[in-house]
Every structure is written in C-alpha cells, then in structure tokens.
Amino acid sequence: MLLRYVLPDGQHREYKLGDKPVTIGRSSEVDISIPDRMASRMHCGISFLNGAYFLRDFKSRNGTLVNEQAVEVARLRPGDRIRAGDTVLVFEGHERKGQDTALMEMQDAMAKGKGYNTILHEIIDEEGKG
C-alpha cells in the first residue's frame, strides 16, 4: 500500500506502508513530514491492524479529513484521500509500474508468443483488481 502526495513546492512523493505505524505532520520528527503551516506538528497516524489500515487523528488543530469528511478514526480503502492541513495524501492499493518496466514486460511477453490484444486484456484485468 502506498501514500502519494505533492509537497507545496510541487515535488511528488510516495511512502510505502507496511506493518509499522506511521506518523504524519509538520514536525521533522514524524515519518511523513509535510511542510504545511495548516498541519499540526503531529497531525495523524496510520496503523495496520487485523489486515487493514486505519487512520487516527491526533487531536490536530484543523482536524483530519478522509474523502472530505472529518474523522477521528477511519478504515482506509484504496483511493481514499486524506487531508492534513492543505496537503492531500492518496491511499493507493498497489505500486504502479514505471513506463520502462511495463514496456519491457510487454516486449518479453510478445517475444514468448503472446499477442498485443491478449496482453492488453491482462493489463486491464490486473488494474481492475487493484
């Protein structure tokens, strides 16, 4: 699972989530530091419990929103948008392959005899499961 977000200076970032709890906020001492003056130093956190990810607001000054709804605790699902201050972090279900990796995999599959249409259908089926 990934969190993808954009910093105020336009840098795109991603953070791979695992079993370890993650803290999010303005402080340099959190796991995901967001330089956002509207975010609290220790704004919120994400934990993995019983096979699912949960977000908890740490009584932040401006609250934490999931899909624009204020929450204290929320179970996260792929596609959820987490707002901490003015920063939006998107919770995604899987890593996306880079263009070069996808092209190499397609060329390899075609070299092994798969047709272009078959490969495209497999990609569409795989994306639908994510």
mmCIF file with all atom_site columns, C-alpha atoms in Angstrom, residues 9-113:
data_model
loop_
_atom_site.group_PDB
_atom_site.id
_atom_site.type_symbol
_atom_site.label_atom_id
_atom_site.label_alt_id
_atom_site.label_comp_id
_atom_site.label_asym_id
_atom_site.label_entity_id
_atom_site.label_seq_id
_atom_site.pdbx_PDB_ins_code
_atom_site.Cartn_x
_atom_site.Cartn_y
_atom_site.Cartn_z
_atom_site.occupancy
_atom_site.B_iso_or_equiv
_atom_site.pdbx_formal_charge
_atom_site.auth_seq_id
_atom_site.auth_comp_id
_atom_site.auth_asym_id
_atom_site.auth_atom_id
_atom_site.pdbx_PDB_model_num
ATOM 1   C CA . ASP A 1 9   ? 6.961   23.152  -3.887  1.00 0.00 ? 9   ASP A CA 1
ATOM 2   C CA . GLY A 1 10  ? 5.483   20.699  -6.425  1.00 0.00 ? 10  GLY A CA 1
ATOM 3   C CA . GLN A 1 11  ? 7.632   17.662  -5.558  1.00 0.00 ? 11  GLN A CA 1
ATOM 4   C CA . HIS A 1 12  ? 5.743   14.377  -5.912  1.00 0.00 ? 12  HIS A CA 1
ATOM 5   C CA . ARG A 1 13  ? 6.355   11.946  -3.068  1.00 0.00 ? 13  ARG A CA 1
ATOM 6   C CA . GLU A 1 14  ? 5.256   8.469   -2.147  1.00 0.00 ? 14  GLU A CA 1
ATOM 7   C CA . TYR A 1 15  ? 5.588   6.453   1.024   1.00 0.00 ? 15  TYR A CA 1
ATOM 8   C CA . LYS A 1 16  ? 5.289   2.672   1.076   1.00 0.00 ? 16  LYS A CA 1
ATOM 9   C CA . LEU A 1 17  ? 3.203   1.482   4.012   1.00 0.00 ? 17  LEU A CA 1
ATOM 10  C CA . GLY A 1 18  ? 3.982   -1.723  5.866   1.00 0.00 ? 18  GLY A CA 1
ATOM 11  C CA . ASP A 1 19  ? 3.081   -3.197  9.245   1.00 0.00 ? 19  ASP A CA 1
ATOM 12  C CA . LYS A 1 20  ? 4.810   -0.443  11.227  1.00 0.00 ? 20  LYS A CA 1
ATOM 13  C CA . PRO A 1 21  ? 2.703   2.539   12.405  1.00 0.00 ? 21  PRO A CA 1
ATOM 14  C CA . VAL A 1 22  ? 3.365   5.788   10.516  1.00 0.00 ? 22  VAL A CA 1
ATOM 15  C CA . THR A 1 23  ? 3.048   9.353   11.810  1.00 0.00 ? 23  THR A CA 1
ATOM 16  C CA . ILE A 1 24  ? 2.200   12.343  9.612   1.00 0.00 ? 24  ILE A CA 1
ATOM 17  C CA . GLY A 1 25  ? 2.621   16.032  10.401  1.00 0.00 ? 25  GLY A CA 1
ATOM 18  C CA . ARG A 1 26  ? 4.632   19.229  10.138  1.00 0.00 ? 26  ARG A CA 1
ATOM 19  C CA . SER A 1 27  ? 7.399   18.137  12.547  1.00 0.00 ? 27  SER A CA 1
ATOM 20  C CA . SER A 1 28  ? 10.720  16.814  11.286  1.00 0.00 ? 28  SER A CA 1
ATOM 21  C CA . GLU A 1 29  ? 10.343  14.008  13.851  1.00 0.00 ? 29  GLU A CA 1
ATOM 22  C CA . VAL A 1 30  ? 7.384   12.281  12.128  1.00 0.00 ? 30  VAL A CA 1
ATOM 23  C CA . ASP A 1 31  ? 7.641   9.549   9.480   1.00 0.00 ? 31  ASP A CA 1
ATOM 24  C CA . ILE A 1 32  ? 5.984   11.665  6.764   1.00 0.00 ? 32  ILE A CA 1
ATOM 25  C CA . SER A 1 33  ? 6.890   15.319  7.228   1.00 0.00 ? 33  SER A CA 1
ATOM 26  C CA . ILE A 1 34  ? 4.691   17.747  5.313   1.00 0.00 ? 34  ILE A CA 1
ATOM 27  C CA . PRO A 1 35  ? 5.790   21.405  5.308   1.00 0.00 ? 35  PRO A CA 1
ATOM 28  C CA . ASP A 1 36  ? 2.232   22.684  5.635   1.00 0.00 ? 36  ASP A CA 1
ATOM 29  C CA . ARG A 1 37  ? 1.524   25.502  8.091   1.00 0.00 ? 37  ARG A CA 1
ATOM 30  C CA . MET A 1 38  ? -2.091  24.319  8.411   1.00 0.00 ? 38  MET A CA 1
ATOM 31  C CA . ALA A 1 39  ? -0.984  20.855  9.602   1.00 0.00 ? 39  ALA A CA 1
ATOM 32  C CA . SER A 1 40  ? -0.194  20.139  13.233  1.00 0.00 ? 40  SER A CA 1
ATOM 33  C CA . ARG A 1 41  ? 3.318   19.022  14.176  1.00 0.00 ? 41  ARG A CA 1
ATOM 34  C CA . MET A 1 42  ? 1.931   15.554  14.970  1.00 0.00 ? 42  MET A CA 1
ATOM 35  C CA . HIS A 1 43  ? -1.243  15.596  12.877  1.00 0.00 ? 43  HIS A CA 1
ATOM 36  C CA . CYS A 1 44  ? -2.341  11.986  12.372  1.00 0.00 ? 44  CYS A CA 1
ATOM 37  C CA . GLY A 1 45  ? -1.135  8.421   12.059  1.00 0.00 ? 45  GLY A CA 1
ATOM 38  C CA . ILE A 1 46  ? -1.762  5.225   10.133  1.00 0.00 ? 46  ILE A CA 1
ATOM 39  C CA . SER A 1 47  ? -1.614  1.752   11.670  1.00 0.00 ? 47  SER A CA 1
ATOM 40  C CA . PHE A 1 48  ? -2.026  -1.740  10.247  1.00 0.00 ? 48  PHE A CA 1
ATOM 41  C CA . LEU A 1 49  ? -4.374  -3.901  12.318  1.00 0.00 ? 49  LEU A CA 1
ATOM 42  C CA . ASN A 1 50  ? -6.138  -7.191  11.516  1.00 0.00 ? 50  ASN A CA 1
ATOM 43  C CA . GLY A 1 51  ? -5.302  -6.964  7.807   1.00 0.00 ? 51  GLY A CA 1
ATOM 44  C CA . ALA A 1 52  ? -6.443  -3.363  7.289   1.00 0.00 ? 52  ALA A CA 1
ATOM 45  C CA . TYR A 1 53  ? -5.031  0.155   7.542   1.00 0.00 ? 53  TYR A CA 1
ATOM 46  C CA . PHE A 1 54  ? -6.588  2.647   9.945   1.00 0.00 ? 54  PHE A CA 1
ATOM 47  C CA . LEU A 1 55  ? -6.059  6.389   10.186  1.00 0.00 ? 55  LEU A CA 1
ATOM 48  C CA . ARG A 1 56  ? -6.286  8.203   13.536  1.00 0.00 ? 56  ARG A CA 1
ATOM 49  C CA . ASP A 1 57  ? -6.380  11.971  14.027  1.00 0.00 ? 57  ASP A CA 1
ATOM 50  C CA . PHE A 1 58  ? -4.075  13.049  16.875  1.00 0.00 ? 58  PHE A CA 1
ATOM 51  C CA . LYS A 1 59  ? -6.415  15.849  18.036  1.00 0.00 ? 59  LYS A CA 1
ATOM 52  C CA . SER A 1 60  ? -4.914  18.086  15.366  1.00 0.00 ? 60  SER A CA 1
ATOM 53  C CA . ARG A 1 61  ? -5.774  21.767  15.344  1.00 0.00 ? 61  ARG A CA 1
ATOM 54  C CA . ASN A 1 62  ? -7.586  21.660  11.963  1.00 0.00 ? 62  ASN A CA 1
ATOM 55  C CA . GLY A 1 63  ? -8.704  18.029  12.013  1.00 0.00 ? 63  GLY A CA 1
ATOM 56  C CA . THR A 1 64  ? -8.061  15.220  9.558   1.00 0.00 ? 64  THR A CA 1
ATOM 57  C CA . LEU A 1 65  ? -10.400 14.532  6.660   1.00 0.00 ? 65  LEU A CA 1
ATOM 58  C CA . VAL A 1 66  ? -10.874 11.328  4.687   1.00 0.00 ? 66  VAL A CA 1
ATOM 59  C CA . ASN A 1 67  ? -12.680 11.990  1.423   1.00 0.00 ? 67  ASN A CA 1
ATOM 60  C CA . GLU A 1 68  ? -13.574 15.446  2.788   1.00 0.00 ? 68  GLU A CA 1
ATOM 61  C CA . GLN A 1 69  ? -15.250 14.010  5.923   1.00 0.00 ? 69  GLN A CA 1
ATOM 62  C CA . ALA A 1 70  ? -13.778 14.879  9.330   1.00 0.00 ? 70  ALA A CA 1
ATOM 63  C CA . VAL A 1 71  ? -12.690 11.718  11.169  1.00 0.00 ? 71  VAL A CA 1
ATOM 64  C CA . GLU A 1 72  ? -11.169 10.697  14.461  1.00 0.00 ? 72  GLU A CA 1
ATOM 65  C CA . VAL A 1 73  ? -10.579 7.109   13.275  1.00 0.00 ? 73  VAL A CA 1
ATOM 66  C CA . ALA A 1 74  ? -11.254 5.669   9.829   1.00 0.00 ? 74  ALA A CA 1
ATOM 67  C CA . ARG A 1 75  ? -10.524 2.450   7.982   1.00 0.00 ? 75  ARG A CA 1
ATOM 68  C CA . LEU A 1 76  ? -8.672  3.286   4.772   1.00 0.00 ? 76  LEU A CA 1
ATOM 69  C CA . ARG A 1 77  ? -9.575  1.877   1.375   1.00 0.00 ? 77  ARG A CA 1
ATOM 70  C CA . PRO A 1 78  ? -7.704  2.266   -1.925  1.00 0.00 ? 78  PRO A CA 1
ATOM 71  C CA . GLY A 1 79  ? -8.481  5.616   -3.486  1.00 0.00 ? 79  GLY A CA 1
ATOM 72  C CA . ASP A 1 80  ? -9.198  7.374   -0.175  1.00 0.00 ? 80  ASP A CA 1
ATOM 73  C CA . ARG A 1 81  ? -7.967  10.960  0.005   1.00 0.00 ? 81  ARG A CA 1
ATOM 74  C CA . ILE A 1 82  ? -6.534  12.048  3.359   1.00 0.00 ? 82  ILE A CA 1
ATOM 75  C CA . ARG A 1 83  ? -6.333  15.786  4.059   1.00 0.00 ? 83  ARG A CA 1
ATOM 76  C CA . ALA A 1 84  ? -3.916  17.028  6.723   1.00 0.00 ? 84  ALA A CA 1
ATOM 77  C CA . GLY A 1 85  ? -3.907  20.823  6.650   1.00 0.00 ? 85  GLY A CA 1
ATOM 78  C CA . ASP A 1 86  ? -3.827  21.788  2.967   1.00 0.00 ? 86  ASP A CA 1
ATOM 79  C CA . THR A 1 87  ? -1.934  18.611  1.964   1.00 0.00 ? 87  THR A CA 1
ATOM 80  C CA . VAL A 1 88  ? -3.791  15.698  0.367   1.00 0.00 ? 88  VAL A CA 1
ATOM 81  C CA . LEU A 1 89  ? -2.344  12.201  0.587   1.00 0.00 ? 89  LEU A CA 1
ATOM 82  C CA . VAL A 1 90  ? -3.889  9.492   -1.601  1.00 0.00 ? 90  VAL A CA 1
ATOM 83  C CA . PHE A 1 91  ? -4.042  5.967   -0.191  1.00 0.00 ? 91  PHE A CA 1
ATOM 84  C CA . GLU A 1 92  ? -3.363  3.541   -3.037  1.00 0.00 ? 92  GLU A CA 1
ATOM 85  C CA . GLY A 1 93  ? -3.681  -0.209  -3.155  1.00 0.00 ? 93  GLY A CA 1
ATOM 86  C CA . HIS A 1 94  ? -0.550  -1.079  -5.096  1.00 0.00 ? 94  HIS A CA 1
ATOM 87  C CA . GLU A 1 95  ? 2.580   0.286   -6.660  1.00 0.00 ? 95  GLU A CA 1
ATOM 88  C CA . ARG A 1 96  ? 2.280   1.262   -10.280 1.00 0.00 ? 96  ARG A CA 1
ATOM 89  C CA . LYS A 1 97  ? 4.878   0.058   -12.695 1.00 0.00 ? 97  LYS A CA 1
ATOM 90  C CA . GLY A 1 98  ? 7.011   2.642   -14.410 1.00 0.00 ? 98  GLY A CA 1
ATOM 91  C CA . GLN A 1 99  ? 6.718   3.076   -18.168 1.00 0.00 ? 99  GLN A CA 1
ATOM 92  C CA . ASP A 1 100 ? 10.072  1.386   -18.870 1.00 0.00 ? 100 ASP A CA 1
ATOM 93  C CA . THR A 1 101 ? 9.175   -1.647  -16.730 1.00 0.00 ? 101 THR A CA 1
ATOM 94  C CA . ALA A 1 102 ? 5.770   -2.013  -18.388 1.00 0.00 ? 102 ALA A CA 1
ATOM 95  C CA . LEU A 1 103 ? 7.285   -1.796  -21.883 1.00 0.00 ? 103 LEU A CA 1
ATOM 96  C CA . MET A 1 104 ? 9.967   -4.378  -21.064 1.00 0.00 ? 104 MET A CA 1
ATOM 97  C CA . GLU A 1 105 ? 7.331   -6.760  -19.676 1.00 0.00 ? 105 GLU A CA 1
ATOM 98  C CA . MET A 1 106 ? 5.195   -6.305  -22.783 1.00 0.00 ? 106 MET A CA 1
ATOM 99  C CA . GLN A 1 107 ? 8.137   -6.914  -25.127 1.00 0.00 ? 107 GLN A CA 1
ATOM 100 C CA . ASP A 1 108 ? 9.092   -10.026 -23.157 1.00 0.00 ? 108 ASP A CA 1
ATOM 101 C CA . ALA A 1 109 ? 5.524   -11.379 -23.312 1.00 0.00 ? 109 ALA A CA 1
ATOM 102 C CA . MET A 1 110 ? 5.318   -10.725 -27.057 1.00 0.00 ? 110 MET A CA 1
ATOM 103 C CA . ALA A 1 111 ? 8.679   -12.464 -27.580 1.00 0.00 ? 111 ALA A CA 1
ATOM 104 C CA . LYS A 1 112 ? 7.176   -15.501 -25.824 1.00 0.00 ? 112 LYS A CA 1
ATOM 105 C CA . GLY A 1 113 ? 4.277   -15.570 -28.310 1.00 0.00 ? 113 GLY A CA 1
#
